[in-house]
Short mmCIF file of C-alpha atoms in Angstrom, two decimals:
data_model
loop_
_atom_site.label_atom_id
_atom_site.label_comp_id
_atom_site.label_asym_id
_atom_site.label_seq_id
_atom_site.Cartn_x
_atom_site.Cartn_y
_atom_site.Cartn_z
CA MET A 259 -39.40 4.79 20.59
CA GLU A 260 -39.73 4.13 16.84
CA ASP A 261 -35.97 3.51 16.52
CA ASN A 262 -36.12 0.96 19.35
CA ILE A 263 -38.97 -0.88 17.64
CA THR A 264 -37.05 -0.97 14.37
CA GLU A 265 -33.89 -2.32 16.03
CA ASN A 266 -35.92 -4.94 17.88
CA ILE A 267 -37.45 -6.13 14.60
CA LYS A 268 -34.00 -6.38 13.01
CA GLN A 269 -32.59 -8.44 15.87
CA LYS A 270 -35.47 -10.91 15.85
CA ARG A 271 -35.24 -11.37 12.11
CA VAL A 272 -31.54 -12.25 12.23
CA LYS A 273 -32.30 -15.22 14.50
CA THR A 274 -35.20 -16.60 12.48
CA ARG A 275 -33.84 -16.26 8.95
CA LYS A 276 -30.89 -18.15 7.55
CA ARG A 277 -30.60 -19.17 3.91
CA THR A 278 -27.55 -20.11 1.89
CA GLU A 279 -28.85 -21.62 -1.35
CA THR A 280 -28.29 -19.53 -4.49
CA ASN A 281 -30.03 -20.02 -7.84
CA TRP A 282 -29.94 -17.82 -10.89
CA GLN A 283 -32.32 -17.15 -13.76
CA LYS A 284 -32.50 -14.97 -16.83
CA LEU A 285 -34.79 -11.96 -16.93
CA ASP A 286 -37.92 -12.50 -19.00
CA ASN A 287 -38.17 -10.80 -22.37
CA THR A 288 -40.04 -7.72 -21.15
CA ALA A 289 -37.95 -7.43 -17.98
CA ASN A 290 -34.77 -7.00 -20.03
CA LEU A 291 -35.93 -3.52 -21.01
CA PHE A 292 -36.54 -2.06 -17.55
CA PRO A 293 -32.97 -1.95 -16.14
CA ALA A 294 -31.86 -0.23 -19.35
CA ILE A 295 -34.38 2.61 -19.15
CA ALA A 296 -35.12 3.07 -15.43
CA THR A 297 -34.09 6.38 -13.84
CA HIS A 298 -35.08 8.43 -10.81
CA THR A 299 -37.63 10.27 -12.97
CA MET A 300 -38.84 7.24 -14.93
CA THR A 301 -38.89 4.59 -12.25
CA ASN A 302 -40.91 1.77 -13.86
CA VAL A 303 -42.38 1.09 -10.42
CA TYR A 304 -46.01 0.23 -9.83
CA ARG A 305 -47.98 0.08 -6.60
CA ILE A 306 -50.75 -2.24 -5.46
CA ALA A 307 -52.21 -1.36 -2.07
CA VAL A 308 -54.89 -2.66 0.28
CA ASP A 309 -56.98 -0.95 2.96
CA LEU A 310 -57.78 -3.03 6.03
CA ASP A 311 -60.38 -2.32 8.70
CA GLU A 312 -57.76 -1.61 11.39
CA GLU A 313 -54.49 0.26 11.93
CA ILE A 314 -51.45 -1.60 10.63
CA ASP A 315 -49.08 -3.14 13.19
CA ARG A 316 -45.61 -2.63 11.80
CA ALA A 317 -43.94 -5.47 13.70
CA VAL A 318 -46.59 -7.96 12.63
CA LEU A 319 -46.37 -6.85 9.01
CA GLN A 320 -42.61 -7.30 9.13
CA LYS A 321 -43.00 -10.80 10.53
CA ALA A 322 -45.52 -11.64 7.82
CA LEU A 323 -43.11 -10.47 5.12
CA ASP A 324 -40.27 -12.48 6.68
CA MET A 325 -42.45 -15.59 6.58
CA VAL A 326 -43.90 -15.19 3.08
CA LEU A 327 -40.92 -13.96 1.05
CA PRO A 328 -38.79 -17.17 1.05
CA GLY A 329 -41.54 -19.00 -0.81
CA PHE A 330 -41.67 -16.53 -3.71
CA GLY A 331 -38.83 -17.08 -6.15
CA THR A 332 -40.01 -14.15 -8.25
CA PHE A 333 -39.51 -11.61 -5.44
CA ASN A 334 -36.78 -13.31 -3.40
CA VAL A 335 -34.00 -12.21 -5.76
CA HIS A 336 -31.46 -9.52 -6.48
CA MET A 337 -30.27 -8.40 -9.89
CA ARG A 338 -26.73 -8.79 -11.18
CA LYS A 339 -25.11 -7.36 -14.27
CA GLY A 340 -23.61 -9.84 -16.72
CA VAL A 341 -21.55 -9.12 -19.81
CA PHE A 342 -24.52 -9.47 -22.15
CA TRP A 343 -27.63 -9.14 -19.94
CA TYR A 344 -28.73 -8.63 -16.36
CA TYR A 345 -29.80 -11.76 -14.48
CA PHE A 346 -31.42 -12.69 -11.14
CA GLU A 347 -29.86 -14.54 -8.24
CA THR A 348 -31.50 -15.77 -5.05
CA ASN A 349 -31.17 -13.01 -2.44
CA ASN A 350 -29.89 -14.47 0.82
CA LYS A 351 -30.04 -11.19 2.70
CA ARG A 352 -32.74 -10.29 5.21
CA PRO A 353 -36.05 -9.18 3.71
CA PRO A 354 -36.41 -5.41 3.22
CA LEU A 355 -37.43 -3.43 6.28
CA VAL A 356 -41.11 -2.49 6.41
CA GLU A 357 -41.40 1.27 6.87
CA GLU A 358 -44.14 3.82 7.38
CA GLU A 359 -44.86 5.69 4.15
CA SER A 360 -43.27 9.14 4.14
CA ASP A 361 -42.79 10.08 0.47
CA TYR A 362 -44.52 10.11 -2.91
CA PRO A 363 -45.56 6.71 -4.30
CA CYS A 364 -43.78 4.77 -7.05
CA ARG A 365 -40.34 6.20 -6.30
CA TYR A 366 -37.22 4.70 -7.86
CA ILE A 367 -36.02 1.47 -6.25
CA GLU A 368 -32.25 1.54 -6.12
CA PRO A 369 -31.04 -1.99 -7.05
CA TYR A 370 -28.07 -1.80 -4.65
CA ALA A 371 -29.98 -0.48 -1.64
CA ASN A 372 -32.94 -2.02 0.21
CA ASN A 373 -30.85 -5.17 0.88
CA ASN A 374 -30.74 -5.51 -2.92
CA TYR A 375 -34.45 -6.35 -3.15
CA LEU A 376 -36.42 -4.85 -6.03
CA PHE A 377 -39.66 -4.20 -4.17
CA ARG A 378 -40.68 -2.35 -1.02
CA VAL A 379 -43.44 -2.75 1.54
CA THR A 380 -44.71 0.34 3.36
CA TYR A 381 -47.80 1.15 5.39
CA TYR A 382 -49.85 4.18 6.39
CA LYS A 383 -52.62 4.00 8.98
CA LYS A 384 -54.83 1.15 7.69
CA ARG A 385 -53.13 0.73 4.30
CA ILE A 386 -50.42 -1.71 3.19
CA ASN A 387 -48.47 -0.73 0.05
CA LEU A 388 -46.51 -3.08 -2.19
CA GLU A 389 -44.29 -1.27 -4.71
CA VAL A 390 -42.56 -3.35 -7.38
CA PHE A 391 -39.86 -2.61 -9.92
CA HIS A 392 -41.45 -3.94 -13.11
CA VAL A 393 -38.39 -6.07 -13.83
CA LEU A 394 -39.73 -8.61 -11.29
CA ALA A 395 -43.33 -9.09 -12.32
CA ASP A 396 -46.41 -7.51 -13.84
CA GLY A 397 -49.56 -6.61 -11.91
CA MET A 398 -50.80 -10.20 -11.72
CA GLY A 399 -47.55 -11.28 -10.10
CA GLY A 400 -47.78 -8.35 -7.70
CA ILE A 401 -51.32 -9.27 -6.66
CA ASN A 402 -50.19 -12.84 -6.15
CA PHE A 403 -47.55 -11.72 -3.65
CA LEU A 404 -49.56 -9.00 -1.89
CA ARG A 405 -52.55 -11.28 -1.34
CA GLU A 406 -50.41 -13.88 0.44
CA LEU A 407 -48.67 -11.18 2.47
CA VAL A 408 -52.03 -9.85 3.65
CA TYR A 409 -53.35 -13.32 4.42
CA GLN A 410 -50.29 -14.06 6.56
CA TYR A 411 -50.52 -10.68 8.30
CA LEU A 412 -54.18 -11.24 9.17
CA ARG A 413 -53.49 -14.76 10.46
CA LEU A 414 -50.82 -13.35 12.77
CA ARG A 415 -53.07 -10.52 13.96
CA HIS A 416 -56.14 -12.72 14.34
CA PRO A 417 -55.08 -16.29 15.21
CA GLY A 418 -58.68 -17.50 14.96
CA ILE A 419 -58.72 -17.07 11.17
CA GLU A 420 -58.65 -20.35 9.31
CA GLY A 421 -58.47 -19.81 5.57
CA GLU A 422 -58.76 -22.63 3.05
CA GLN A 423 -54.98 -22.88 2.90
CA GLY A 424 -54.48 -23.12 6.67
CA SER A 425 -51.04 -21.70 7.38
CA GLY A 426 -49.71 -22.30 3.86
CA LEU A 427 -50.32 -20.59 0.54
CA SER A 428 -53.73 -20.26 -1.05
CA ASP A 429 -54.68 -22.81 -3.68
CA VAL A 430 -55.03 -20.02 -6.27
CA THR A 431 -51.51 -18.69 -5.64
CA SER A 432 -49.04 -19.68 -8.32
CA LEU A 433 -45.29 -20.04 -7.71
CA ASN A 434 -44.58 -20.68 -11.39
CA THR A 435 -41.55 -18.70 -12.62
CA GLU A 436 -41.34 -19.83 -16.24
CA ASP A 437 -40.56 -17.34 -19.00
CA SER A 438 -43.85 -17.65 -20.84
CA TYR A 439 -42.61 -15.37 -23.63
CA LEU A 440 -39.95 -17.90 -24.62
CA LYS A 441 -42.28 -20.86 -24.13
CA ASN A 442 -44.93 -19.46 -26.49
CA TYR A 443 -42.62 -17.71 -28.97
CA ARG A 444 -43.22 -18.42 -32.65
CA LYS A 445 -40.71 -17.63 -35.40
CA SER A 446 -41.10 -15.37 -38.43
CA HIS A 447 -43.13 -12.50 -37.02
CA ALA A 448 -42.84 -8.96 -38.31
CA LYS A 449 -42.77 -5.89 -36.11
CA GLY A 450 -46.28 -5.29 -34.76
CA TYR A 451 -45.83 -1.94 -33.00
CA LYS A 452 -46.53 1.51 -34.38
CA THR A 453 -43.98 4.25 -33.75
CA ALA A 454 -45.74 7.31 -35.21
CA ARG A 455 -45.71 10.11 -32.65
CA ALA A 456 -48.89 10.60 -30.61
CA VAL A 457 -50.35 13.57 -28.74
CA GLU A 458 -48.25 14.28 -25.63
CA VAL A 459 -50.02 15.91 -22.70
CA LYS A 460 -47.72 18.67 -21.46
CA GLY A 461 -48.00 21.54 -18.98
CA GLU A 462 -46.74 22.98 -15.74
CA LYS A 463 -45.09 20.29 -13.64
CA LEU A 464 -45.46 19.57 -9.95
CA VAL A 465 -42.42 19.98 -7.70
CA ALA A 466 -39.45 17.82 -8.66
CA GLY A 467 -40.16 14.23 -7.70
CA GLY A 468 -43.82 15.01 -6.99
CA LEU A 469 -46.55 12.65 -8.13
CA GLY A 470 -50.20 13.65 -7.96
CA VAL A 471 -52.64 10.84 -7.20
CA ILE A 472 -56.42 10.97 -7.60
CA HIS A 473 -58.60 7.98 -6.72
CA GLY A 474 -62.16 7.62 -7.95
CA TYR A 475 -64.29 5.10 -6.03
CA MET A 476 -67.43 3.82 -7.77
CA PRO A 477 -69.83 0.84 -7.77
CA LEU A 478 -68.67 -1.78 -10.24
CA ASP A 479 -72.19 -2.64 -11.38
CA GLU A 480 -72.87 1.03 -12.25
CA VAL A 481 -69.73 1.17 -14.42
CA LYS A 482 -70.79 -2.05 -16.16
CA LYS A 483 -74.26 -0.60 -16.76
CA ALA A 484 -72.85 2.64 -18.16
CA GLY A 485 -70.50 0.78 -20.48
CA LYS A 486 -73.26 -1.56 -21.61
CA SER A 487 -75.46 1.42 -22.51
CA PHE A 488 -72.81 2.33 -25.09
CA GLY A 489 -72.26 -1.26 -26.21
CA ALA A 490 -68.83 -1.39 -24.58
CA SER A 491 -66.96 -3.54 -22.08
CA ILE A 492 -65.61 -1.88 -18.92
CA ASN A 493 -62.12 -1.63 -20.43
CA GLU A 494 -63.40 -0.15 -23.70
CA TYR A 495 -65.66 2.27 -21.86
CA LEU A 496 -62.99 3.59 -19.47
CA THR A 497 -60.41 3.83 -22.24
CA GLY A 498 -62.90 5.75 -24.37
CA LEU A 499 -63.63 8.13 -21.49
CA PHE A 500 -59.91 8.75 -21.04
CA ALA A 501 -59.31 9.44 -24.74
CA TYR A 502 -62.36 11.72 -24.96
CA SER A 503 -61.24 13.64 -21.86
CA VAL A 504 -57.85 14.28 -23.48
CA PHE A 505 -59.61 15.44 -26.66
CA CYS A 506 -61.88 17.83 -24.76
CA GLU A 507 -59.45 19.24 -22.22
CA TYR A 508 -56.02 19.08 -23.81
CA LEU A 509 -56.86 19.40 -27.50
CA HIS A 510 -59.80 21.66 -26.55
CA GLY A 511 -62.00 19.81 -29.01
CA GLN A 512 -59.79 20.78 -31.97
CA PRO A 513 -58.36 18.63 -34.78
CA SER A 514 -54.82 17.31 -34.37
CA SER A 515 -52.25 15.95 -36.79
CA ARG A 516 -51.26 13.45 -34.09
CA PRO A 517 -53.57 10.79 -32.64
CA VAL A 518 -54.56 10.34 -29.02
CA VAL A 519 -53.19 6.91 -28.15
CA ILE A 520 -54.00 5.11 -24.90
CA CYS A 521 -51.66 2.15 -24.37
CA VAL A 522 -53.45 -0.82 -22.80
CA PRO A 523 -51.49 -3.73 -21.27
CA VAL A 524 -53.06 -7.11 -22.08
CA ASN A 525 -52.56 -10.03 -19.71
CA LEU A 526 -51.45 -12.94 -21.90
CA ARG A 527 -52.03 -15.74 -19.39
CA PRO A 528 -55.61 -16.59 -20.45
CA TYR A 529 -54.59 -16.74 -24.12
CA PHE A 530 -51.60 -19.05 -23.63
CA ASP A 531 -52.60 -21.10 -20.59
CA SER A 532 -49.88 -19.64 -18.38
CA MET A 533 -49.60 -19.44 -14.59
CA THR A 534 -46.30 -17.56 -14.47
CA THR A 535 -45.74 -14.99 -11.73
CA ARG A 536 -43.24 -13.10 -13.89
CA ASN A 537 -44.07 -10.56 -16.60
CA PHE A 538 -46.37 -11.88 -19.30
CA PHE A 539 -48.20 -9.07 -21.07
CA VAL A 540 -48.05 -6.94 -24.20
CA MET A 541 -49.21 -3.44 -24.99
CA VAL A 542 -51.90 -2.67 -27.54
CA SER A 543 -52.78 0.86 -28.63
CA ALA A 544 -56.27 2.32 -28.47
CA LEU A 545 -56.08 5.04 -31.11
CA PHE A 546 -58.30 8.03 -31.88
CA LYS A 547 -57.28 10.73 -34.36
CA ALA A 548 -59.21 14.01 -34.15
CA GLU A 549 -59.83 15.05 -37.75
CA LYS A 550 -62.66 17.46 -36.94
CA ASP A 551 -63.80 19.56 -33.99
CA ASP A 552 -67.23 18.23 -33.07
CA TYR A 553 -66.76 14.62 -31.95
CA THR A 554 -69.28 13.20 -29.53
CA PHE A 555 -68.25 10.76 -26.83
CA GLU A 556 -70.02 7.97 -28.70
CA GLU A 557 -67.96 8.66 -31.84
CA VAL A 558 -64.69 8.57 -29.93
CA LEU A 559 -65.71 5.42 -28.07
CA ASP A 560 -66.59 3.65 -31.33
CA LYS A 561 -63.09 4.37 -32.68
CA ILE A 562 -61.49 3.14 -29.46
CA LYS A 563 -63.58 -0.05 -29.52
CA ASP A 564 -62.68 -0.79 -33.14
CA SER A 565 -59.01 -0.14 -32.41
CA LEU A 566 -58.93 -2.51 -29.42
CA LYS A 567 -61.00 -5.26 -31.01
CA SER A 568 -58.73 -5.38 -34.05
CA GLN A 569 -55.70 -6.04 -31.82
CA ILE A 570 -56.88 -8.15 -28.90
CA ASN A 571 -56.84 -11.61 -30.41
CA LYS A 572 -54.40 -14.46 -29.87
CA GLU A 573 -52.77 -14.23 -33.29
CA HIS A 574 -51.92 -10.54 -33.02
CA LEU A 575 -50.82 -10.76 -29.39
CA GLU A 576 -48.50 -13.62 -30.31
CA GLU A 577 -47.14 -11.52 -33.15
CA LEU A 578 -46.33 -8.65 -30.79
CA PHE A 579 -44.28 -10.55 -28.25
CA SER A 580 -42.73 -12.97 -30.75
CA TYR A 581 -41.14 -10.05 -32.58
CA ASN A 582 -39.53 -8.92 -29.32
CA VAL A 583 -38.35 -12.43 -28.45
CA SER A 584 -36.86 -12.88 -31.92
CA ASN A 585 -34.56 -9.91 -31.25
CA GLN A 586 -33.52 -11.43 -27.94
CA LYS A 587 -32.73 -14.77 -29.64
CA ASN A 588 -30.81 -13.18 -32.52
CA ILE A 589 -27.26 -14.60 -32.30
CA PHE A 590 -25.62 -11.36 -33.44
CA LEU A 591 -27.57 -9.18 -30.98
CA ARG A 592 -26.98 -11.64 -28.13
CA SER A 593 -23.20 -11.30 -28.56
CA ILE A 594 -23.21 -7.50 -28.16
CA PRO A 595 -22.04 -6.33 -24.69
CA PHE A 596 -24.82 -5.02 -22.48
CA PHE A 597 -23.51 -1.45 -22.20
CA ILE A 598 -23.95 -1.12 -25.97
CA LYS A 599 -27.36 -2.84 -25.87
CA LYS A 600 -28.40 -0.39 -23.14
CA ILE A 601 -27.70 2.63 -25.33
CA ALA A 602 -29.60 1.08 -28.24
CA MET A 603 -32.53 0.00 -26.04
CA ARG A 604 -32.90 3.49 -24.58
CA PHE A 605 -32.94 5.02 -28.05
CA VAL A 606 -35.52 2.56 -29.37
CA TYR A 607 -37.63 2.91 -26.23
CA LYS A 608 -37.75 6.71 -26.40
CA SER A 609 -38.91 6.67 -30.01
CA SER A 610 -41.59 4.04 -29.34
CA ALA A 611 -42.69 5.66 -26.07
CA ARG A 612 -43.58 8.85 -27.92
CA ALA A 613 -46.15 6.78 -29.83
CA GLY A 614 -48.38 6.75 -26.73
CA THR A 615 -50.30 9.58 -25.07
CA SER A 616 -50.91 7.63 -21.88
CA THR A 617 -51.29 4.15 -20.42
CA LEU A 618 -54.38 2.64 -18.81
CA THR A 619 -53.91 -0.66 -17.00
CA ASN A 620 -56.66 -2.79 -15.47
CA ILE A 621 -55.50 -5.25 -12.81
CA GLY A 622 -58.99 -6.76 -12.86
CA ASN A 623 -61.17 -8.10 -10.08
CA ILE A 624 -59.30 -9.34 -7.00
CA ALA A 625 -60.70 -12.47 -5.39
CA ILE A 626 -60.25 -12.93 -1.63
CA GLU A 627 -61.04 -16.01 0.45
CA ASP A 628 -64.16 -15.69 2.59
CA ALA A 629 -62.20 -16.02 5.85
CA TYR A 630 -60.41 -12.71 5.18
CA LYS A 631 -63.12 -10.61 3.52
CA ASP A 632 -64.38 -8.95 6.71
CA TYR A 633 -60.90 -7.50 7.35
CA ILE A 634 -60.24 -6.11 3.85
CA LYS A 635 -61.95 -2.90 2.70
CA ARG A 636 -60.52 -2.15 -0.76
CA PHE A 637 -57.59 -2.40 -3.14
CA TYR A 638 -55.82 0.28 -5.21
CA SER A 639 -53.31 0.22 -8.03
CA MET A 640 -51.19 2.95 -9.60
CA ILE A 641 -48.33 3.24 -12.06
CA SER A 642 -45.43 5.66 -12.45
CA VAL A 643 -45.24 8.11 -15.33
CA SER A 644 -42.76 7.65 -18.18
CA THR A 645 -41.23 9.31 -21.22
CA GLY A 646 -43.92 11.21 -23.12
CA GLN A 647 -46.64 10.07 -20.71
CA ASN A 648 -47.11 12.57 -17.88
CA ILE A 649 -50.50 11.20 -16.84
CA LYS A 650 -51.57 7.56 -16.49
CA GLY A 651 -54.50 5.54 -15.21
CA ALA A 652 -54.90 2.27 -13.32
CA VAL A 653 -57.98 0.23 -12.42
CA VAL A 654 -58.68 -2.45 -9.85
CA SER A 655 -61.94 -3.97 -8.59
CA TYR A 656 -62.81 -5.68 -5.34
CA ASN A 657 -66.03 -6.63 -3.57
CA GLY A 658 -68.32 -4.73 -5.94
CA GLU A 659 -66.22 -1.53 -6.03
CA LEU A 660 -64.07 -0.25 -8.87
CA VAL A 661 -61.20 2.14 -8.07
CA PHE A 662 -59.82 4.24 -10.91
CA THR A 663 -56.52 5.96 -10.05
CA PHE A 664 -54.84 8.74 -12.00
CA THR A 665 -51.15 9.42 -11.45
CA SER A 666 -49.64 12.57 -12.94
CA THR A 667 -46.67 14.92 -12.69
CA LEU A 668 -48.74 17.79 -14.11
CA ALA A 669 -50.30 20.56 -12.03
CA ASP A 670 -53.43 20.75 -14.21
CA VAL A 671 -56.25 18.31 -13.41
CA SER A 672 -58.75 19.23 -16.11
CA ILE A 673 -58.47 15.80 -17.80
CA GLN A 674 -59.12 14.00 -14.53
CA ARG A 675 -62.01 16.31 -13.69
CA ARG A 676 -63.62 15.80 -17.12
CA PHE A 677 -63.20 12.01 -16.82
CA PHE A 678 -64.99 11.75 -13.47
CA THR A 679 -67.63 14.30 -14.50
CA LEU A 680 -68.50 12.18 -17.54
CA LEU A 681 -68.85 9.12 -15.34
CA ALA A 682 -71.27 11.00 -13.08
CA GLU A 683 -73.25 12.20 -16.12
CA HIS A 684 -73.55 8.55 -17.20
CA GLY A 685 -75.16 7.62 -13.89
CA VAL A 686 -72.08 6.40 -11.99
CA ASP A 687 -71.81 7.50 -8.35
CA VAL A 688 -68.17 8.61 -7.94
CA THR A 689 -66.31 9.59 -4.77
CA ILE A 690 -62.97 11.38 -5.26
CA GLU A 691 -59.87 11.36 -3.05
CA SER A 692 -56.32 12.62 -3.68
CA ASN A 693 -52.93 12.44 -1.99
CA GLY A 694 -53.12 16.15 -1.12
CA VAL A 695 -51.24 17.59 -4.08
CA TYR A 696 -54.44 18.80 -5.74
CA TYR A 697 -56.62 19.77 -2.77
CA GLU A 698 -57.00 23.35 -3.94
CA GLN A 699 -58.07 22.31 -7.44
CA LEU A 700 -60.63 19.55 -6.76
#
């Protein structure tokens, strides 16, 4: 029965989709890195997902994807290998086939499979998952695409819905594909990244290819209140909790010659007046070095706050990405064949990646038009692990709820348990859910 449905979907799509135009564009500055370092174990894939109030209809979701994709130049591409760099071309093949989820999240997206698309759409019961190879876009670009996909799906399922955009795209949805790194690049910037090795959380691994996922659901206003009680923003507060949990559970409250470093992606759009749907972010490092064995949470949080505040300003953020762009624009480096660049980029990446203990990304608060709110329950986000970072965190908020998601390839969950316990001790009501990997430990 399922095979018949799939074949029926394929046949209908062939008749309704025919495109021949082909455009090409360079990868943005950050995107250039991802094809060089991506592997089956370090996928550079992130997921943004949404829970609806009803079971997902596969055929309708496929139709929605077929309708929405042609309008998104950022996603409607495939990647080709040039002599000096990869580049994007318009993908004139059928959209990828929507499938029911049957494997771990954030798996590698093979560039030459999936009709050459660099994203996938899956579903499970009431949930729609968008998984994106980071070469295409950052989390803001992913939200942009998923939101329109969900809107179109709901309009098809419920013809009575009339959103502000009618049958077109929402007014808040950008289709801008500029390379904002190049547009805002300034010359003569020194290297702004630290490469000193940080604490690496190690331990027994899950089965090969396994990814443990733990969601924590909590009221957004309670998290704000808890952070405010410590004089911290939500980002500072959650980052401080993460760093303190690593100190308590992995370092066991002992001094360390290496710092705990939580890498925090910063969305650059508000600082440089950008609407691009491609990558436009930089990483800053929230650093805490344990030089004694009796730190309180407040002490750790103060160090994290100072570390973040010293870096999150327009001048420093510009310095960070301008250094990277200057390497891309260097005439000598540009003339080196890509296979040599790839070796060098992997080497540089591995050394810099070891300078982070983990990554914590906050997608922010997702706004939904009133016409669709009754059908949408919550959003999630999660990111794949990477070299030296076996546990990561991701945050997204919607309709008064904050969801904090840990992804990890480690069997031990003591850091996650400490993190959520601290939240509860600070007056935050937390509900925990996992993907089943850790049921015996939670």
